[in-house]
mmCIF file of C-alpha atoms in Angstrom:
data_model
loop_
_atom_site.group_PDB
_atom_site.id
_atom_site.type_symbol
_atom_site.label_atom_id
_atom_site.label_comp_id
_atom_site.label_asym_id
_atom_site.label_seq_id
_atom_site.Cartn_x
_atom_site.Cartn_y
_atom_site.Cartn_z
ATOM 1 C CA MET U 12 34.003 130.747 -4.456
ATOM 2 C CA GLU U 13 32.024 128.253 -6.291
ATOM 3 C CA ILE U 14 35.156 127.008 -7.878
ATOM 4 C CA VAL U 15 36.704 126.415 -4.482
ATOM 5 C CA ILE U 16 33.693 124.451 -3.229
ATOM 6 C CA LEU U 17 33.675 122.263 -6.366
ATOM 7 C CA ALA U 18 37.343 121.472 -5.937
ATOM 8 C CA VAL U 19 36.788 120.411 -2.300
ATOM 9 C CA VAL U 20 33.978 118.036 -3.278
ATOM 10 C CA ILE U 21 36.056 116.389 -5.964
ATOM 11 C CA ALA U 22 38.919 115.943 -3.547
ATOM 12 C CA VAL U 23 36.641 114.296 -0.971
ATOM 13 C CA VAL U 24 35.327 111.873 -3.578
ATOM 14 C CA LEU U 25 38.791 110.917 -4.715
ATOM 15 C CA VAL U 26 39.933 110.261 -1.144
ATOM 16 C CA GLY U 27 36.900 108.012 -0.495
ATOM 17 C CA ALA U 28 37.551 106.005 -3.657
ATOM 18 C CA VAL U 29 41.157 105.401 -2.806
ATOM 19 C CA SER U 30 40.291 104.310 0.715
ATOM 20 C CA GLY U 31 37.750 101.731 -0.609
ATOM 21 C CA LEU U 32 40.331 100.156 -2.901
ATOM 22 C CA VAL U 33 42.858 99.760 -0.078
ATOM 23 C CA ILE U 34 40.357 98.053 2.265
ATOM 24 C CA GLY U 35 39.161 95.634 -0.467
ATOM 25 C CA GLY U 36 42.693 94.481 -1.198
ATOM 26 C CA ARG U 37 43.316 93.631 2.430
ATOM 27 C CA ARG U 38 40.191 91.493 2.694
ATOM 28 C CA LYS U 39 41.207 89.320 -0.267
ATOM 29 C CA LYS U 40 44.496 88.457 1.369
ATOM 30 C CA GLN U 41 42.724 87.205 4.607
ATOM 31 C CA LEU U 42 40.289 84.586 3.126
ATOM 32 C CA PRO U 43 39.931 81.304 5.192
ATOM 33 C CA PRO U 44 41.858 78.246 3.968
ATOM 34 C CA ALA U 45 38.665 76.326 3.101
ATOM 35 C CA GLU U 46 37.713 78.980 0.595
ATOM 36 C CA ARG U 47 41.098 79.034 -1.084
ATOM 37 C CA PRO U 48 40.784 77.321 -4.469
ATOM 38 C CA SER U 49 44.284 75.816 -4.363
ATOM 39 C CA ALA U 50 43.798 73.877 -1.066
ATOM 40 C CA ALA U 51 42.847 70.033 -1.235
ATOM 41 C CA PRO U 52 39.600 68.989 0.579
ATOM 42 C CA THR U 53 39.981 67.047 3.829
ATOM 43 C CA ILE U 54 37.950 63.696 4.046
ATOM 44 C CA THR U 55 36.695 62.756 7.475
ATOM 45 C CA THR U 56 36.252 58.973 8.370
ATOM 46 C CA PRO U 57 32.628 58.221 9.350
ATOM 47 C CA PRO U 58 32.105 57.066 12.889
ATOM 48 C CA ALA U 59 32.140 53.253 13.470
ATOM 49 C CA GLU U 60 28.884 51.390 13.936
ATOM 50 C CA PRO U 61 27.855 51.043 17.546
ATOM 51 C CA ARG U 62 28.957 47.730 19.098
ATOM 52 C CA VAL U 63 27.928 45.765 22.180
ATOM 53 C CA GLY U 64 29.989 44.338 25.024
ATOM 54 C CA ASP U 65 33.532 43.255 24.154
ATOM 55 C CA GLU U 66 33.126 44.656 20.689
ATOM 56 C CA ALA U 67 32.334 48.179 21.894
ATOM 57 C CA GLU U 68 35.966 49.202 21.543
ATOM 58 C CA THR U 69 37.249 50.852 18.429
ATOM 59 C CA PRO U 70 38.011 48.219 15.790
ATOM 60 C CA ARG U 71 41.669 47.574 15.127
ATOM 61 C CA ASP U 72 43.349 46.554 11.931
ATOM 62 C CA GLU U 73 44.243 42.872 12.218
ATOM 63 C CA SER U 74 44.746 39.906 9.911
ATOM 64 C CA ARG U 75 41.703 37.804 9.223
ATOM 65 C CA ARG U 76 41.390 34.118 8.165
ATOM 66 C CA THR U 77 38.881 32.458 5.893
ATOM 67 C CA ILE U 78 36.599 29.641 7.045
ATOM 68 C CA GLU U 79 38.782 27.151 5.191
ATOM 69 C CA GLU U 80 41.842 28.220 7.256
ATOM 70 C CA VAL U 81 40.192 27.828 10.627
ATOM 71 C CA ASP U 82 40.620 24.440 12.343
ATOM 72 C CA LEU U 83 37.211 23.505 13.665
ATOM 73 C CA PRO U 84 36.857 20.978 16.486
ATOM 74 C CA THR U 85 35.891 17.530 15.273
ATOM 75 C CA ALA U 86 32.576 16.339 16.675
ATOM 76 C CA GLU U 87 32.688 12.759 17.779
ATOM 77 C CA ALA U 88 29.892 10.808 16.093
ATOM 78 C CA PRO U 89 27.713 8.925 18.544
ATOM 79 C CA GLU U 90 28.222 5.226 18.470
ATOM 80 C CA ALA U 91 25.538 3.561 16.374
ATOM 81 C CA PRO U 92 23.804 0.660 18.042
ATOM 82 C CA PRO U 93 24.848 -2.671 16.612
ATOM 83 C CA ALA U 94 22.756 -3.443 13.548
ATOM 84 C CA GLU U 95 20.508 -6.394 14.009
ATOM 85 C CA ALA U 96 20.696 -8.923 11.236
ATOM 86 C CA GLU U 97 17.539 -8.792 9.130
ATOM 87 C CA PRO U 98 15.776 -12.106 9.135
ATOM 88 C CA ALA U 99 15.866 -13.808 5.773
ATOM 89 C CA PRO U 100 12.454 -13.969 4.073
ATOM 90 C CA ALA U 101 10.817 -17.247 4.800
ATOM 91 C CA ALA U 102 10.580 -19.532 1.826
ATOM 92 C CA PRO U 103 6.995 -20.247 0.812
ATOM 93 C CA GLU U 104 5.727 -23.482 2.205
ATOM 94 C CA VAL U 105 5.520 -26.136 -0.479
ATOM 95 C CA GLU U 106 2.172 -27.875 -0.460
ATOM 96 C CA VAL U 107 1.517 -31.512 -1.209
ATOM 97 C CA PRO U 108 -1.330 -31.595 -3.753
ATOM 98 C CA GLU U 109 -4.168 -34.029 -3.416
ATOM 99 C CA PRO U 110 -3.762 -37.232 -5.465
ATOM 100 C CA THR U 111 -5.836 -37.610 -8.616
ATOM 101 C CA GLU U 112 -7.872 -40.486 -7.216
ATOM 102 C CA GLY U 113 -9.108 -38.438 -4.282
ATOM 103 C CA ARG U 114 -10.086 -35.585 -6.566
ATOM 104 C CA LEU U 115 -12.219 -37.810 -8.760
ATOM 105 C CA VAL U 116 -14.244 -39.056 -5.818
ATOM 106 C CA ARG U 117 -14.869 -35.568 -4.476
ATOM 107 C CA LEU U 118 -15.559 -34.032 -7.879
ATOM 108 C CA ARG U 119 -17.986 -36.814 -8.745
ATOM 109 C CA ALA U 120 -19.994 -36.036 -5.622
ATOM 110 C CA ARG U 121 -19.995 -32.312 -6.405
ATOM 111 C CA LEU U 122 -20.965 -32.894 -10.022
ATOM 112 C CA ALA U 123 -23.822 -35.129 -8.925
ATOM 113 C CA ARG U 124 -25.195 -32.376 -6.701
ATOM 114 C CA SER U 125 -24.960 -29.694 -9.373
ATOM 115 C CA GLN U 126 -25.654 -31.377 -12.694
ATOM 116 C CA ASN U 127 -28.242 -34.119 -12.139
ATOM 117 C CA ALA U 128 -31.127 -31.830 -13.110
ATOM 118 C CA LEU U 129 -30.578 -32.867 -16.741
ATOM 119 C CA GLY U 130 -30.570 -36.587 -15.999
ATOM 120 C CA LYS U 131 -33.521 -36.397 -13.608
ATOM 121 C CA GLY U 132 -35.522 -34.418 -16.140
ATOM 122 C CA LEU U 133 -34.891 -36.998 -18.856
ATOM 123 C CA LEU U 134 -35.719 -39.914 -16.550
ATOM 124 C CA THR U 135 -38.963 -38.253 -15.477
ATOM 125 C CA LEU U 136 -40.064 -37.784 -19.084
ATOM 126 C CA LEU U 137 -39.061 -41.284 -20.151
ATOM 127 C CA SER U 138 -40.978 -42.768 -17.196
ATOM 128 C CA ARG U 139 -44.329 -41.526 -18.439
ATOM 129 C CA GLU U 140 -46.784 -44.277 -19.294
ATOM 130 C CA HIS U 141 -47.456 -42.924 -22.770
ATOM 131 C CA LEU U 142 -44.584 -41.372 -24.698
ATOM 132 C CA ASP U 143 -46.401 -39.281 -27.293
ATOM 133 C CA GLU U 144 -44.954 -36.662 -29.626
ATOM 134 C CA ASP U 145 -45.349 -33.920 -27.064
ATOM 135 C CA THR U 146 -43.243 -35.916 -24.608
ATOM 136 C CA TRP U 147 -40.491 -36.472 -27.159
ATOM 137 C CA GLU U 148 -40.502 -32.759 -27.950
ATOM 138 C CA GLU U 149 -40.025 -32.050 -24.245
ATOM 139 C CA ILE U 150 -37.107 -34.468 -24.198
ATOM 140 C CA GLU U 151 -35.563 -32.604 -27.139
ATOM 141 C CA ASP U 152 -36.073 -29.265 -25.433
ATOM 142 C CA THR U 153 -34.419 -30.575 -22.268
ATOM 143 C CA LEU U 154 -31.361 -31.709 -24.204
ATOM 144 C CA LEU U 155 -31.111 -28.477 -26.202
ATOM 145 C CA THR U 156 -31.443 -26.398 -23.035
ATOM 146 C CA ALA U 157 -28.499 -28.346 -21.617
ATOM 147 C CA ASP U 158 -26.393 -27.280 -24.643
ATOM 148 C CA VAL U 159 -26.073 -30.771 -26.065
ATOM 149 C CA GLY U 160 -26.446 -29.331 -29.563
ATOM 150 C CA VAL U 161 -28.997 -29.868 -32.321
ATOM 151 C CA ALA U 162 -27.391 -32.774 -34.183
ATOM 152 C CA PRO U 163 -26.440 -34.791 -31.056
ATOM 153 C CA THR U 164 -29.928 -34.170 -29.622
ATOM 154 C CA GLN U 165 -31.685 -35.506 -32.701
ATOM 155 C CA GLU U 166 -29.373 -38.493 -32.766
ATOM 156 C CA LEU U 167 -29.988 -39.291 -29.096
ATOM 157 C CA VAL U 168 -33.768 -38.908 -29.350
ATOM 158 C CA GLU U 169 -33.950 -41.254 -32.332
ATOM 159 C CA ARG U 170 -31.972 -43.934 -30.530
ATOM 160 C CA LEU U 171 -34.060 -43.537 -27.371
ATOM 161 C CA ARG U 172 -37.285 -43.884 -29.346
ATOM 162 C CA GLU U 173 -36.110 -47.090 -30.950
ATOM 163 C CA ARG U 174 -34.877 -48.669 -27.729
ATOM 164 C CA VAL U 175 -37.975 -47.710 -25.724
ATOM 165 C CA ARG U 176 -40.183 -49.220 -28.402
ATOM 166 C CA VAL U 177 -38.200 -52.478 -28.319
ATOM 167 C CA LEU U 178 -37.962 -52.513 -24.543
ATOM 168 C CA GLY U 179 -41.701 -52.362 -23.992
ATOM 169 C CA THR U 180 -42.282 -52.380 -20.236
ATOM 170 C CA ARG U 181 -39.945 -49.870 -18.614
ATOM 171 C CA THR U 182 -38.852 -49.963 -15.002
ATOM 172 C CA PRO U 183 -36.911 -47.014 -13.500
ATOM 173 C CA GLN U 184 -33.746 -49.097 -13.444
ATOM 174 C CA ASP U 185 -34.200 -50.092 -17.100
ATOM 175 C CA LEU U 186 -34.616 -46.451 -18.093
ATOM 176 C CA ARG U 187 -31.567 -45.356 -16.119
ATOM 177 C CA THR U 188 -29.443 -48.080 -17.749
ATOM 178 C CA LEU U 189 -30.729 -47.199 -21.184
ATOM 179 C CA LEU U 190 -30.117 -43.474 -20.755
ATOM 180 C CA ARG U 191 -26.650 -44.076 -19.316
ATOM 181 C CA GLU U 192 -25.611 -46.214 -22.273
ATOM 182 C CA GLU U 193 -26.844 -43.673 -24.830
ATOM 183 C CA LEU U 194 -25.200 -40.712 -23.103
ATOM 184 C CA LEU U 195 -21.902 -42.584 -22.952
ATOM 185 C CA LYS U 196 -22.131 -43.170 -26.685
ATOM 186 C CA LEU U 197 -22.528 -39.449 -27.245
ATOM 187 C CA ILE U 198 -19.514 -38.573 -25.091
ATOM 188 C CA ALA U 199 -17.300 -41.453 -26.202
ATOM 189 C CA THR U 200 -14.270 -40.720 -28.356
ATOM 190 C CA ASP U 201 -11.342 -42.740 -29.619
ATOM 191 C CA ALA U 202 -8.853 -39.982 -28.779
ATOM 192 C CA PRO U 203 -6.904 -40.395 -25.502
ATOM 193 C CA ARG U 204 -8.164 -38.182 -22.692
ATOM 194 C CA ALA U 205 -4.966 -38.078 -20.653
ATOM 195 C CA VAL U 206 -2.860 -34.916 -20.923
ATOM 196 C CA LYS U 207 0.316 -35.885 -22.760
ATOM 197 C CA THR U 208 3.162 -35.328 -20.320
ATOM 198 C CA ASP U 209 5.615 -37.953 -21.522
ATOM 199 C CA ASN U 210 6.839 -37.636 -25.105
ATOM 200 C CA GLY U 211 9.594 -40.228 -24.875
ATOM 201 C CA LEU U 212 12.214 -37.614 -25.846
ATOM 202 C CA GLU U 213 15.067 -36.032 -23.955
ATOM 203 C CA THR U 214 13.205 -32.707 -24.010
ATOM 204 C CA PRO U 215 10.300 -32.005 -21.627
ATOM 205 C CA ALA U 216 6.717 -32.304 -22.749
ATOM 206 C CA VAL U 217 5.434 -28.839 -23.705
ATOM 207 C CA VAL U 218 1.806 -27.906 -22.975
ATOM 208 C CA MET U 219 0.379 -24.581 -24.133
ATOM 209 C CA VAL U 220 -2.825 -23.258 -22.572
ATOM 210 C CA VAL U 221 -4.993 -20.960 -24.733
ATOM 211 C CA GLY U 222 -8.423 -19.363 -24.538
ATOM 212 C CA VAL U 223 -10.339 -16.090 -24.433
ATOM 213 C CA ASN U 224 -10.287 -13.587 -21.587
ATOM 214 C CA GLY U 225 -12.089 -14.592 -18.418
ATOM 215 C CA THR U 226 -12.216 -18.347 -18.935
ATOM 216 C CA GLY U 227 -9.688 -19.040 -16.164
ATOM 217 C CA LYS U 228 -6.557 -19.885 -18.169
ATOM 218 C CA THR U 229 -3.987 -18.772 -15.618
ATOM 219 C CA THR U 230 -5.843 -20.435 -12.766
ATOM 220 C CA THR U 231 -6.214 -23.600 -14.837
ATOM 221 C CA THR U 232 -2.481 -23.584 -15.625
ATOM 222 C CA GLY U 233 -1.668 -23.315 -11.925
ATOM 223 C CA LYS U 234 -4.112 -26.065 -11.001
ATOM 224 C CA LEU U 235 -2.746 -28.303 -13.757
ATOM 225 C CA ALA U 236 0.729 -27.823 -12.295
ATOM 226 C CA ARG U 237 -0.650 -29.147 -8.995
ATOM 227 C CA VAL U 238 -2.129 -32.181 -10.762
ATOM 228 C CA LEU U 239 1.192 -32.954 -12.456
ATOM 229 C CA VAL U 240 3.225 -32.464 -9.265
ATOM 230 C CA ALA U 241 0.804 -34.770 -7.455
ATOM 231 C CA ASP U 242 1.582 -37.366 -10.129
ATOM 232 C CA GLY U 243 5.322 -37.017 -9.460
ATOM 233 C CA LYS U 244 6.228 -34.694 -12.370
ATOM 234 C CA SER U 245 8.678 -31.784 -12.234
ATOM 235 C CA VAL U 246 7.182 -28.667 -13.807
ATOM 236 C CA VAL U 247 8.417 -25.337 -15.217
ATOM 237 C CA LEU U 248 5.826 -22.594 -15.765
ATOM 238 C CA GLY U 249 6.068 -20.007 -18.550
ATOM 239 C CA ALA U 250 4.231 -16.737 -17.813
ATOM 240 C CA ALA U 251 3.641 -15.680 -21.431
ATOM 241 C CA ASP U 252 0.536 -13.672 -20.518
ATOM 242 C CA THR U 253 2.232 -10.255 -20.505
ATOM 243 C CA PHE U 254 -0.853 -8.176 -21.303
ATOM 244 C CA ARG U 255 -2.950 -8.767 -18.206
ATOM 245 C CA ALA U 256 -1.758 -6.971 -15.101
ATOM 246 C CA ALA U 257 -0.429 -9.296 -12.384
ATOM 247 C CA ALA U 258 -0.927 -12.433 -14.506
ATOM 248 C CA ALA U 259 2.734 -13.394 -14.049
ATOM 249 C CA ASP U 260 2.519 -12.783 -10.292
ATOM 250 C CA GLN U 261 -0.586 -14.952 -10.095
ATOM 251 C CA LEU U 262 1.059 -17.808 -11.977
ATOM 252 C CA GLN U 263 4.252 -17.523 -9.928
ATOM 253 C CA THR U 264 2.213 -17.813 -6.729
ATOM 254 C CA TRP U 265 0.645 -21.015 -8.033
ATOM 255 C CA GLY U 266 4.091 -22.362 -8.881
ATOM 256 C CA GLU U 267 5.636 -21.506 -5.520
ATOM 257 C CA ARG U 268 2.927 -23.439 -3.728
ATOM 258 C CA VAL U 269 4.087 -26.694 -5.302
ATOM 259 C CA GLY U 270 7.785 -25.895 -5.820
ATOM 260 C CA ALA U 271 7.550 -25.217 -9.568
ATOM 261 C CA ARG U 272 9.756 -22.520 -11.086
ATOM 262 C CA THR U 273 8.164 -19.705 -13.109
ATOM 263 C CA VAL U 274 9.910 -18.074 -16.074
ATOM 264 C CA ARG U 275 8.590 -14.554 -16.623
ATOM 265 C CA GLY U 276 9.459 -11.289 -18.359
ATOM 266 C CA PRO U 277 8.535 -7.610 -18.188
ATOM 267 C CA GLU U 278 4.906 -6.560 -18.341
ATOM 268 C CA GLY U 279 3.989 -5.921 -21.969
ATOM 269 C CA GLY U 280 6.976 -7.954 -23.196
ATOM 270 C CA ASP U 281 7.027 -10.334 -26.142
ATOM 271 C CA PRO U 282 5.009 -13.471 -25.224
ATOM 272 C CA ALA U 283 6.820 -15.595 -27.809
ATOM 273 C CA SER U 284 10.200 -14.695 -26.287
ATOM 274 C CA ILE U 285 9.056 -15.678 -22.791
ATOM 275 C CA ALA U 286 7.603 -18.962 -24.055
ATOM 276 C CA PHE U 287 10.908 -19.652 -25.823
ATOM 277 C CA ASP U 288 12.884 -18.977 -22.616
ATOM 278 C CA ALA U 289 10.547 -21.179 -20.582
ATOM 279 C CA VAL U 290 11.131 -24.167 -22.844
ATOM 280 C CA LYS U 291 14.855 -23.454 -22.863
ATOM 281 C CA GLU U 292 14.939 -23.421 -19.056
ATOM 282 C CA GLY U 293 12.862 -26.590 -18.925
ATOM 283 C CA ILE U 294 15.415 -28.339 -21.110
ATOM 284 C CA ALA U 295 18.319 -27.049 -19.017
ATOM 285 C CA GLU U 296 16.684 -28.201 -15.771
ATOM 286 C CA HIS U 297 15.622 -31.570 -17.210
ATOM 287 C CA ALA U 298 12.020 -30.869 -16.229
ATOM 288 C CA ASP U 299 9.293 -33.333 -17.119
ATOM 289 C CA VAL U 300 6.731 -30.764 -18.300
ATOM 290 C CA VAL U 301 6.719 -27.103 -19.359
ATOM 291 C CA LEU U 302 3.337 -25.365 -19.010
ATOM 292 C CA ILE U 303 2.938 -22.119 -20.983
ATOM 293 C CA ASP U 304 0.173 -19.721 -19.997
ATOM 294 C CA THR U 305 -0.703 -17.468 -22.950
ATOM 295 C CA ALA U 306 -2.542 -14.159 -22.967
ATOM 296 C CA GLY U 307 -6.310 -14.133 -23.271
ATOM 297 C CA ARG U 308 -7.313 -13.644 -26.907
ATOM 298 C CA LEU U 309 -10.514 -12.268 -28.269
ATOM 299 C CA HIS U 310 -11.433 -14.752 -30.946
ATOM 300 C CA THR U 311 -12.738 -11.861 -33.060
ATOM 301 C CA LYS U 312 -9.343 -10.083 -33.187
ATOM 302 C CA ALA U 313 -7.243 -11.387 -36.075
ATOM 303 C CA GLY U 314 -4.021 -9.677 -34.920
ATOM 304 C CA LEU U 315 -4.111 -11.291 -31.496
ATOM 305 C CA MET U 316 -4.832 -14.685 -32.960
ATOM 306 C CA ASP U 317 -1.908 -14.313 -35.379
ATOM 307 C CA GLU U 318 0.368 -13.584 -32.429
ATOM 308 C CA LEU U 319 -0.788 -16.800 -30.769
ATOM 309 C CA GLY U 320 0.329 -18.647 -33.889
ATOM 310 C CA LYS U 321 3.718 -16.921 -33.540
ATOM 311 C CA VAL U 322 4.071 -18.196 -29.967
ATOM 312 C CA LYS U 323 3.415 -21.727 -31.182
ATOM 313 C CA ARG U 324 6.014 -21.468 -33.970
ATOM 314 C CA VAL U 325 8.680 -20.028 -31.676
ATOM 315 C CA VAL U 326 8.142 -22.742 -29.056
ATOM 316 C CA GLU U 327 8.524 -25.455 -31.673
ATOM 317 C CA LYS U 328 12.013 -24.157 -32.469
ATOM 318 C CA GLN U 329 13.095 -25.452 -29.051
ATOM 319 C CA ALA U 330 11.001 -28.596 -28.644
ATOM 320 C CA PRO U 331 7.878 -30.270 -30.068
ATOM 321 C CA LEU U 332 4.558 -28.919 -28.807
ATOM 322 C CA ASP U 333 2.835 -31.933 -27.252
ATOM 323 C CA GLU U 334 -0.463 -30.400 -26.117
ATOM 324 C CA VAL U 335 -2.545 -27.304 -26.874
ATOM 325 C CA LEU U 336 -5.332 -27.125 -24.304
ATOM 326 C CA LEU U 337 -8.267 -24.808 -25.027
ATOM 327 C CA VAL U 338 -9.906 -23.507 -21.852
ATOM 328 C CA LEU U 339 -13.654 -22.915 -22.219
ATOM 329 C CA ASP U 340 -16.089 -21.503 -19.717
ATOM 330 C CA ALA U 341 -18.888 -24.077 -19.489
ATOM 331 C CA THR U 342 -21.400 -21.344 -18.660
ATOM 332 C CA THR U 343 -21.010 -19.722 -22.098
ATOM 333 C CA GLY U 344 -22.809 -22.602 -23.818
ATOM 334 C CA GLN U 345 -22.951 -22.417 -27.599
ATOM 335 C CA ASN U 346 -20.842 -19.249 -27.656
ATOM 336 C CA GLY U 347 -17.943 -21.392 -26.499
ATOM 337 C CA LEU U 348 -18.233 -23.372 -29.723
ATOM 338 C CA VAL U 349 -17.676 -20.215 -31.768
ATOM 339 C CA GLN U 350 -14.513 -19.522 -29.793
ATOM 340 C CA ALA U 351 -13.369 -23.114 -30.249
ATOM 341 C CA ARG U 352 -13.709 -22.971 -34.037
ATOM 342 C CA VAL U 353 -11.509 -19.857 -34.356
ATOM 343 C CA PHE U 354 -8.797 -21.154 -32.037
ATOM 344 C CA ALA U 355 -8.722 -24.465 -33.871
ATOM 345 C CA GLU U 356 -7.954 -22.586 -37.092
ATOM 346 C CA VAL U 357 -4.892 -20.881 -35.587
ATOM 347 C CA VAL U 358 -3.374 -23.639 -33.441
ATOM 348 C CA ASN U 359 -3.899 -27.372 -33.459
ATOM 349 C CA ILE U 360 -6.159 -27.903 -30.445
ATOM 350 C CA THR U 361 -5.513 -31.290 -28.847
ATOM 351 C CA GLY U 362 -7.767 -31.113 -25.792
ATOM 352 C CA ILE U 363 -10.489 -29.147 -24.012
ATOM 353 C CA VAL U 364 -10.565 -27.918 -20.422
ATOM 354 C CA LEU U 365 -14.070 -27.061 -19.208
ATOM 355 C CA THR U 366 -14.057 -24.680 -16.270
ATOM 356 C CA LYS U 367 -16.932 -23.529 -14.039
ATOM 357 C CA LEU U 368 -18.818 -26.761 -14.645
ATOM 358 C CA ASP U 369 -20.876 -26.112 -11.528
ATOM 359 C CA GLY U 370 -24.555 -25.672 -10.736
ATOM 360 C CA THR U 371 -25.024 -22.893 -13.291
ATOM 361 C CA ALA U 372 -23.425 -24.821 -16.147
ATOM 362 C CA LYS U 373 -25.088 -27.016 -18.721
ATOM 363 C CA GLY U 374 -23.456 -30.413 -18.895
ATOM 364 C CA GLY U 375 -24.373 -30.991 -22.523
ATOM 365 C CA ILE U 376 -21.571 -28.669 -23.613
ATOM 366 C CA VAL U 377 -19.227 -31.630 -23.174
ATOM 367 C CA VAL U 378 -21.011 -33.420 -26.009
ATOM 368 C CA ALA U 379 -21.274 -30.345 -28.239
ATOM 369 C CA VAL U 380 -17.661 -29.224 -28.033
ATOM 370 C CA GLN U 381 -16.288 -32.698 -28.656
ATOM 371 C CA ARG U 382 -18.497 -33.051 -31.711
ATOM 372 C CA GLU U 383 -17.512 -29.593 -32.958
ATOM 373 C CA LEU U 384 -13.741 -29.976 -32.684
ATOM 374 C CA GLY U 385 -13.314 -33.705 -32.808
ATOM 375 C CA VAL U 386 -11.027 -33.512 -29.765
ATOM 376 C CA PRO U 387 -11.752 -34.834 -26.282
ATOM 377 C CA VAL U 388 -12.514 -33.003 -23.068
ATOM 378 C CA LYS U 389 -9.467 -33.818 -20.943
ATOM 379 C CA LEU U 390 -9.940 -31.780 -17.776
ATOM 380 C CA ILE U 391 -12.877 -30.280 -15.901
ATOM 381 C CA GLY U 392 -13.020 -27.703 -13.134
ATOM 382 C CA LEU U 393 -15.893 -27.546 -10.674
ATOM 383 C CA GLY U 394 -14.889 -24.825 -8.235
ATOM 384 C CA GLU U 395 -12.411 -22.220 -7.019
ATOM 385 C CA GLY U 396 -10.378 -24.501 -4.763
ATOM 386 C CA PRO U 397 -6.759 -25.288 -5.700
ATOM 387 C CA ASP U 398 -7.560 -28.976 -6.222
ATOM 388 C CA ASP U 399 -10.876 -28.507 -8.048
ATOM 389 C CA LEU U 400 -9.401 -29.608 -11.380
ATOM 390 C CA ALA U 401 -9.369 -33.268 -12.373
ATOM 391 C CA PRO U 402 -9.113 -35.489 -15.439
ATOM 392 C CA PHE U 403 -12.420 -35.918 -17.207
ATOM 393 C CA ASP U 404 -13.988 -39.322 -16.561
ATOM 394 C CA PRO U 405 -16.930 -39.997 -18.951
ATOM 395 C CA GLU U 406 -18.528 -42.648 -16.744
ATOM 396 C CA ALA U 407 -18.313 -40.516 -13.623
ATOM 397 C CA PHE U 408 -19.729 -37.588 -15.571
ATOM 398 C CA VAL U 409 -22.724 -39.538 -16.889
ATOM 399 C CA ASP U 410 -23.399 -41.130 -13.513
ATOM 400 C CA ALA U 411 -23.488 -37.655 -12.005
ATOM 401 C CA LEU U 412 -25.880 -36.467 -14.718
ATOM 402 C CA ILE U 413 -28.498 -39.163 -14.247
ATOM 403 C CA GLY U 414 -28.060 -39.531 -10.487
ATOM 404 C CA ASP U 415 -28.123 -42.674 -8.384
#
């Protein structure tokens, strides 16, 4: 019996196993296509971006053109208003400088107002009833204070002593005459005082203006051009001061006022080259005078002074150098003599121009500088006006010193 039961159980198990195998086989045959390994995946196009208005429809495939292929409408440019012709710059008005004669009269009056303290002081001392040693010492001090210089002062005092002793009774007019004669002797020189502007050659007269910084060289050059134009001369200006800012502009302005041409170069350029070109242009234009304004030189700087000598040599390759005018500030007194000595060693000074000979100046510097250099004072300046430069007149100068 047990054997029968065991056989039934085994049979039941076998039947269940076979049934499970049959059902599993059927399931494998009915798998979905997506899970079949041999099938290719399907790619779905993403939805288009949302659009607005006319573009809300589904985009269609169509040919597209680049910006270069599209014909854009041509915008008509607005008509520009007719351009107005720019007015031509007005030419600077050419001035007519004051004649030399008129300047001398006016400058004599100004000099008399500003410089007669020296003459009045001397006349007051000489008018004392008793001229003792103390009085003569005061006379010496007055002359030295006026920058006459030691040697000229001693010479003048000795002559005054002798003439006063011989004269005896002294009236104010006698003293004025005596003092005038002695001062004229001190200032007198055999050298011509006129600026040389006619050399008798086919080339123009060449005048070079030199001096230290601040003495008024450029202004003096411009004023001298006015003097020469007033005398009927044609002038070419050479702006060889290339170191001071706006020096060339300043000189050109002076030239334009009187119709004189200015030859200039770049700032910081070679002064000798500009001076050379100025003389060359003067020759080409048949000018009467070429005025060359040089850069201000410190008389203590050897290199700068050597360059001034170079300018002189280069100019002389074109034409003879007729004048070298040294501009001195009359207010510097004896210091101006130191400057004069150094310049005279580098270039051959032929004349002196004393500027700022106004109420603060000391008129005796005229005597001292002539004695020091052995060259005459040719021009004096008494103010800032364009016509405040005039030829030096010894008699007018002395008359202004001692007063009427």
